Amino acid sequence: MSKTIPKGADLASGWDVGSLLLGLVAAFLGSLAAAPGCETKTAPPLSIAERHDLGENRSTFAGLVLDERRDRVWVAFEASAPLVLGRSAEDRPPAPSEPALTRGILALPHRDAMLLHASTGELVLEDAGDGRALARRAGLDAGAMAADETGGRIWVARERGLAALDAETLAARAELTLKKRPLALAVETRGARLFARGLGGITVVDRAKAAVLESWPLTEPDGDGDTLVLDEPHARLYLAGARLLVLHTQDGSRIDAVDLPGRVVNLHHDTRHRRLYAVIEEGRVLTFDIADPDHPRLTQDLELDGIPGASAWDQRRETLRIAVTDRTSGRRTLLRLPAAD
């Protein structure tokens, strides 16, 4: 432990020569670090570490999820079967054959399965290991999807409401009518609520009762957007559209609003580093420090190698993955961006 020498102190009383020399050396090194040209450089929050070629698939990205158990990445397309990538080209498992047309994909780590939403309106629950169909549900034009691990349910957005499905069989457990279709969902793990973001506001739902608790309206330009992040320990909701909004989960009160340079297509929460990663439609990733959860602070504006489509945050590996399309050639690439301390 270092000691601070009081002004006017007697060096012969309580201070040995070794301590004094250590203090002088530390002061000298500190002066060097502060000198011009000797600033300590810190690594940026995100950097592009790897680019994985996905070929010339012209279909629109429908989603990107992680199979953490097998270290795989599922890339879903609207007009072709999902592409499943392993750690190397030799480790690529065969892509599932169904459904051929995919509009969405959801990872269910507690079930070791993937839920795929076919363009025909069918939901297919597949084994994440071999692609076997475990359950099907037809006639459900789902939109946003969210897993409710504590309740053993899957919540899916419908044209004018929500449906809660059994995570094992996809059987309907509850249905709820809303005024507008939810575009993004966030589920509490410690509490019993679900937050559904639709055009014009947030709807708060009691999951156990499948009942609306309250609604929080959002006015323009904040009413348009389909991103939603829940920071449950700090009782905050983060929404991105034209601006990055911070809401209190207790009553929906607005705490802060940060202007953005473009439309956000995906918003990810890095819980350990206390950051938000906002993927911008024009091809950038903005990093916001949320050590102060009330006031996000922009710390990085990183340009990507193309137009972003789907993206996913891997908290265990602390890595952001983004599928992009080259503006000129149209080729697809999967970017891997590890987070630095």
mmCIF file with all atom_site columns, N, CA and C in Angstrom, residues 117-151:
data_model
loop_
_atom_site.group_PDB
_atom_site.id
_atom_site.type_symbol
_atom_site.label_atom_id
_atom_site.label_alt_id
_atom_site.label_comp_id
_atom_site.label_asym_id
_atom_site.label_entity_id
_atom_site.label_seq_id
_atom_site.pdbx_PDB_ins_code
_atom_site.Cartn_x
_atom_site.Cartn_y
_atom_site.Cartn_z
_atom_site.occupancy
_atom_site.B_iso_or_equiv
_atom_site.pdbx_formal_charge
_atom_site.auth_seq_id
_atom_site.auth_comp_id
_atom_site.auth_asym_id
_atom_site.auth_atom_id
_atom_site.pdbx_PDB_model_num
ATOM 1   N N  . HIS A 1 117 ? -40.178 -19.019 -37.444 1.00 0.00 ? 117 HIS A N  1
ATOM 2   C CA . HIS A 1 117 ? -41.477 -18.563 -37.928 1.00 0.00 ? 117 HIS A CA 1
ATOM 3   C C  . HIS A 1 117 ? -41.459 -18.588 -39.445 1.00 0.00 ? 117 HIS A C  1
ATOM 4   N N  . ALA A 1 118 ? -42.240 -19.485 -40.035 1.00 0.00 ? 118 ALA A N  1
ATOM 5   C CA . ALA A 1 118 ? -42.287 -19.608 -41.486 1.00 0.00 ? 118 ALA A CA 1
ATOM 6   C C  . ALA A 1 118 ? -43.156 -18.518 -42.091 1.00 0.00 ? 118 ALA A C  1
ATOM 7   N N  . SER A 1 119 ? -42.868 -18.189 -43.333 1.00 0.00 ? 119 SER A N  1
ATOM 8   C CA . SER A 1 119 ? -43.642 -17.150 -44.022 1.00 0.00 ? 119 SER A CA 1
ATOM 9   C C  . SER A 1 119 ? -45.076 -17.608 -44.283 1.00 0.00 ? 119 SER A C  1
ATOM 10  N N  . THR A 1 120 ? -45.333 -18.906 -44.191 1.00 0.00 ? 120 THR A N  1
ATOM 11  C CA . THR A 1 120 ? -46.685 -19.437 -44.386 1.00 0.00 ? 120 THR A CA 1
ATOM 12  C C  . THR A 1 120 ? -47.564 -19.238 -43.163 1.00 0.00 ? 120 THR A C  1
ATOM 13  N N  . GLY A 1 121 ? -46.999 -18.685 -42.071 1.00 0.00 ? 121 GLY A N  1
ATOM 14  C CA . GLY A 1 121 ? -47.762 -18.497 -40.846 1.00 0.00 ? 121 GLY A CA 1
ATOM 15  C C  . GLY A 1 121 ? -47.605 -19.631 -39.869 1.00 0.00 ? 121 GLY A C  1
ATOM 16  N N  . GLU A 1 122 ? -46.707 -20.569 -40.166 1.00 0.00 ? 122 GLU A N  1
ATOM 17  C CA . GLU A 1 122 ? -46.483 -21.709 -39.291 1.00 0.00 ? 122 GLU A CA 1
ATOM 18  C C  . GLU A 1 122 ? -45.274 -21.470 -38.392 1.00 0.00 ? 122 GLU A C  1
ATOM 19  N N  . LEU A 1 123 ? -45.387 -21.885 -37.140 1.00 0.00 ? 123 LEU A N  1
ATOM 20  C CA . LEU A 1 123 ? -44.261 -21.885 -36.217 1.00 0.00 ? 123 LEU A CA 1
ATOM 21  C C  . LEU A 1 123 ? -43.733 -23.305 -36.110 1.00 0.00 ? 123 LEU A C  1
ATOM 22  N N  . VAL A 1 124 ? -42.402 -23.436 -36.174 1.00 0.00 ? 124 VAL A N  1
ATOM 23  C CA . VAL A 1 124 ? -41.769 -24.748 -36.084 1.00 0.00 ? 124 VAL A CA 1
ATOM 24  C C  . VAL A 1 124 ? -40.724 -24.705 -34.985 1.00 0.00 ? 124 VAL A C  1
ATOM 25  N N  . LEU A 1 125 ? -40.870 -25.596 -34.012 1.00 0.00 ? 125 LEU A N  1
ATOM 26  C CA . LEU A 1 125 ? -39.890 -25.728 -32.946 1.00 0.00 ? 125 LEU A CA 1
ATOM 27  C C  . LEU A 1 125 ? -38.925 -26.839 -33.344 1.00 0.00 ? 125 LEU A C  1
ATOM 28  N N  . GLU A 1 126 ? -37.648 -26.492 -33.505 1.00 0.00 ? 126 GLU A N  1
ATOM 29  C CA . GLU A 1 126 ? -36.668 -27.445 -34.000 1.00 0.00 ? 126 GLU A CA 1
ATOM 30  C C  . GLU A 1 126 ? -35.613 -27.746 -32.955 1.00 0.00 ? 126 GLU A C  1
ATOM 31  N N  . ASP A 1 127 ? -35.144 -28.981 -32.958 1.00 0.00 ? 127 ASP A N  1
ATOM 32  C CA . ASP A 1 127 ? -34.004 -29.359 -32.138 1.00 0.00 ? 127 ASP A CA 1
ATOM 33  C C  . ASP A 1 127 ? -32.780 -28.608 -32.653 1.00 0.00 ? 127 ASP A C  1
ATOM 34  N N  . ALA A 1 128 ? -32.065 -27.940 -31.753 1.00 0.00 ? 128 ALA A N  1
ATOM 35  C CA . ALA A 1 128 ? -30.918 -27.141 -32.171 1.00 0.00 ? 128 ALA A CA 1
ATOM 36  C C  . ALA A 1 128 ? -29.752 -27.999 -32.639 1.00 0.00 ? 128 ALA A C  1
ATOM 37  N N  . GLY A 1 129 ? -29.766 -29.282 -32.278 1.00 0.00 ? 129 GLY A N  1
ATOM 38  C CA . GLY A 1 129 ? -28.658 -30.143 -32.657 1.00 0.00 ? 129 GLY A CA 1
ATOM 39  C C  . GLY A 1 129 ? -28.779 -30.722 -34.044 1.00 0.00 ? 129 GLY A C  1
ATOM 40  N N  . ASP A 1 130 ? -29.938 -31.305 -34.365 1.00 0.00 ? 130 ASP A N  1
ATOM 41  C CA . ASP A 1 130 ? -30.060 -31.993 -35.650 1.00 0.00 ? 130 ASP A CA 1
ATOM 42  C C  . ASP A 1 130 ? -31.170 -31.449 -36.544 1.00 0.00 ? 130 ASP A C  1
ATOM 43  N N  . GLY A 1 131 ? -31.880 -30.422 -36.102 1.00 0.00 ? 131 GLY A N  1
ATOM 44  C CA . GLY A 1 131 ? -32.894 -29.810 -36.953 1.00 0.00 ? 131 GLY A CA 1
ATOM 45  C C  . GLY A 1 131 ? -34.215 -30.548 -36.998 1.00 0.00 ? 131 GLY A C  1
ATOM 46  N N  . ARG A 1 132 ? -34.408 -31.561 -36.144 1.00 0.00 ? 132 ARG A N  1
ATOM 47  C CA . ARG A 1 132 ? -35.682 -32.271 -36.128 1.00 0.00 ? 132 ARG A CA 1
ATOM 48  C C  . ARG A 1 132 ? -36.806 -31.354 -35.653 1.00 0.00 ? 132 ARG A C  1
ATOM 49  N N  . ALA A 1 133 ? -37.957 -31.481 -36.278 1.00 0.00 ? 133 ALA A N  1
ATOM 50  C CA . ALA A 1 133 ? -39.124 -30.718 -35.846 1.00 0.00 ? 133 ALA A CA 1
ATOM 51  C C  . ALA A 1 133 ? -39.689 -31.342 -34.578 1.00 0.00 ? 133 ALA A C  1
ATOM 52  N N  . LEU A 1 134 ? -39.733 -30.570 -33.493 1.00 0.00 ? 134 LEU A N  1
ATOM 53  C CA . LEU A 1 134 ? -40.250 -31.049 -32.217 1.00 0.00 ? 134 LEU A CA 1
ATOM 54  C C  . LEU A 1 134 ? -41.723 -30.734 -32.037 1.00 0.00 ? 134 LEU A C  1
ATOM 55  N N  . ALA A 1 135 ? -42.159 -29.640 -32.620 1.00 0.00 ? 135 ALA A N  1
ATOM 56  C CA . ALA A 1 135 ? -43.569 -29.240 -32.525 1.00 0.00 ? 135 ALA A CA 1
ATOM 57  C C  . ALA A 1 135 ? -43.860 -28.234 -33.630 1.00 0.00 ? 135 ALA A C  1
ATOM 58  N N  . ARG A 1 136 ? -45.129 -28.172 -34.009 1.00 0.00 ? 136 ARG A N  1
ATOM 59  C CA . ARG A 1 136 ? -45.562 -27.224 -35.039 1.00 0.00 ? 136 ARG A CA 1
ATOM 60  C C  . ARG A 1 136 ? -46.871 -26.569 -34.612 1.00 0.00 ? 136 ARG A C  1
ATOM 61  N N  . ARG A 1 137 ? -47.050 -25.355 -35.109 1.00 0.00 ? 137 ARG A N  1
ATOM 62  C CA . ARG A 1 137 ? -48.328 -24.679 -34.886 1.00 0.00 ? 137 ARG A CA 1
ATOM 63  C C  . ARG A 1 137 ? -48.641 -23.858 -36.133 1.00 0.00 ? 137 ARG A C  1
ATOM 64  N N  . ALA A 1 138 ? -49.718 -24.188 -36.792 1.00 0.00 ? 138 ALA A N  1
ATOM 65  C CA . ALA A 1 138 ? -50.098 -23.517 -38.025 1.00 0.00 ? 138 ALA A CA 1
ATOM 66  C C  . ALA A 1 138 ? -51.073 -22.379 -37.746 1.00 0.00 ? 138 ALA A C  1
ATOM 67  N N  . GLY A 1 139 ? -51.197 -21.501 -38.746 1.00 0.00 ? 139 GLY A N  1
ATOM 68  C CA . GLY A 1 139 ? -52.188 -20.438 -38.684 1.00 0.00 ? 139 GLY A CA 1
ATOM 69  C C  . GLY A 1 139 ? -51.883 -19.328 -37.714 1.00 0.00 ? 139 GLY A C  1
ATOM 70  N N  . LEU A 1 140 ? -50.601 -19.137 -37.384 1.00 0.00 ? 140 LEU A N  1
ATOM 71  C CA . LEU A 1 140 ? -50.231 -18.095 -36.435 1.00 0.00 ? 140 LEU A CA 1
ATOM 72  C C  . LEU A 1 140 ? -49.245 -17.155 -37.116 1.00 0.00 ? 140 LEU A C  1
ATOM 73  N N  . ASP A 1 141 ? -49.734 -16.007 -37.551 1.00 0.00 ? 141 ASP A N  1
ATOM 74  C CA . ASP A 1 141 ? -48.883 -15.038 -38.236 1.00 0.00 ? 141 ASP A CA 1
ATOM 75  C C  . ASP A 1 141 ? -48.106 -14.244 -37.190 1.00 0.00 ? 141 ASP A C  1
ATOM 76  N N  . ALA A 1 142 ? -47.047 -14.843 -36.683 1.00 0.00 ? 142 ALA A N  1
ATOM 77  C CA . ALA A 1 142 ? -46.289 -14.240 -35.585 1.00 0.00 ? 142 ALA A CA 1
ATOM 78  C C  . ALA A 1 142 ? -45.379 -13.121 -36.071 1.00 0.00 ? 142 ALA A C  1
ATOM 79  N N  . GLY A 1 143 ? -45.064 -12.233 -35.140 1.00 0.00 ? 143 GLY A N  1
ATOM 80  C CA . GLY A 1 143 ? -44.098 -11.178 -35.414 1.00 0.00 ? 143 GLY A CA 1
ATOM 81  C C  . GLY A 1 143 ? -42.949 -11.303 -34.437 1.00 0.00 ? 143 GLY A C  1
ATOM 82  N N  . ALA A 1 144 ? -42.811 -10.329 -33.553 1.00 0.00 ? 144 ALA A N  1
ATOM 83  C CA . ALA A 1 144 ? -41.772 -10.400 -32.524 1.00 0.00 ? 144 ALA A CA 1
ATOM 84  C C  . ALA A 1 144 ? -42.037 -11.584 -31.605 1.00 0.00 ? 144 ALA A C  1
ATOM 85  N N  . MET A 1 145 ? -40.962 -12.186 -31.097 1.00 0.00 ? 145 MET A N  1
ATOM 86  C CA . MET A 1 145 ? -41.086 -13.353 -30.221 1.00 0.00 ? 145 MET A CA 1
ATOM 87  C C  . MET A 1 145 ? -40.149 -13.186 -29.029 1.00 0.00 ? 145 MET A C  1
ATOM 88  N N  . ALA A 1 146 ? -40.552 -13.727 -27.873 1.00 0.00 ? 146 ALA A N  1
ATOM 89  C CA . ALA A 1 146 ? -39.722 -13.639 -26.672 1.00 0.00 ? 146 ALA A CA 1
ATOM 90  C C  . ALA A 1 146 ? -39.968 -14.858 -25.806 1.00 0.00 ? 146 ALA A C  1
ATOM 91  N N  . ALA A 1 147 ? -38.884 -15.395 -25.223 1.00 0.00 ? 147 ALA A N  1
ATOM 92  C CA . ALA A 1 147 ? -38.990 -16.566 -24.355 1.00 0.00 ? 147 ALA A CA 1
ATOM 93  C C  . ALA A 1 147 ? -39.269 -16.129 -22.921 1.00 0.00 ? 147 ALA A C  1
ATOM 94  N N  . ASP A 1 148 ? -40.193 -16.842 -22.289 1.00 0.00 ? 148 ASP A N  1
ATOM 95  C CA . ASP A 1 148 ? -40.514 -16.643 -20.876 1.00 0.00 ? 148 ASP A CA 1
ATOM 96  C C  . ASP A 1 148 ? -40.053 -17.912 -20.158 1.00 0.00 ? 148 ASP A C  1
ATOM 97  N N  . GLU A 1 149 ? -38.774 -17.932 -19.775 1.00 0.00 ? 149 GLU A N  1
ATOM 98  C CA . GLU A 1 149 ? -38.183 -19.152 -19.227 1.00 0.00 ? 149 GLU A CA 1
ATOM 99  C C  . GLU A 1 149 ? -38.792 -19.524 -17.877 1.00 0.00 ? 149 GLU A C  1
ATOM 100 N N  . THR A 1 150 ? -39.098 -18.533 -17.055 1.00 0.00 ? 150 THR A N  1
ATOM 101 C CA . THR A 1 150 ? -39.657 -18.833 -15.732 1.00 0.00 ? 150 THR A CA 1
ATOM 102 C C  . THR A 1 150 ? -41.077 -19.382 -15.840 1.00 0.00 ? 150 THR A C  1
ATOM 103 N N  . GLY A 1 151 ? -41.809 -18.954 -16.863 1.00 0.00 ? 151 GLY A N  1
ATOM 104 C CA . GLY A 1 151 ? -43.178 -19.413 -17.025 1.00 0.00 ? 151 GLY A CA 1
ATOM 105 C C  . GLY A 1 151 ? -43.333 -20.572 -17.985 1.00 0.00 ? 151 GLY A C  1
#
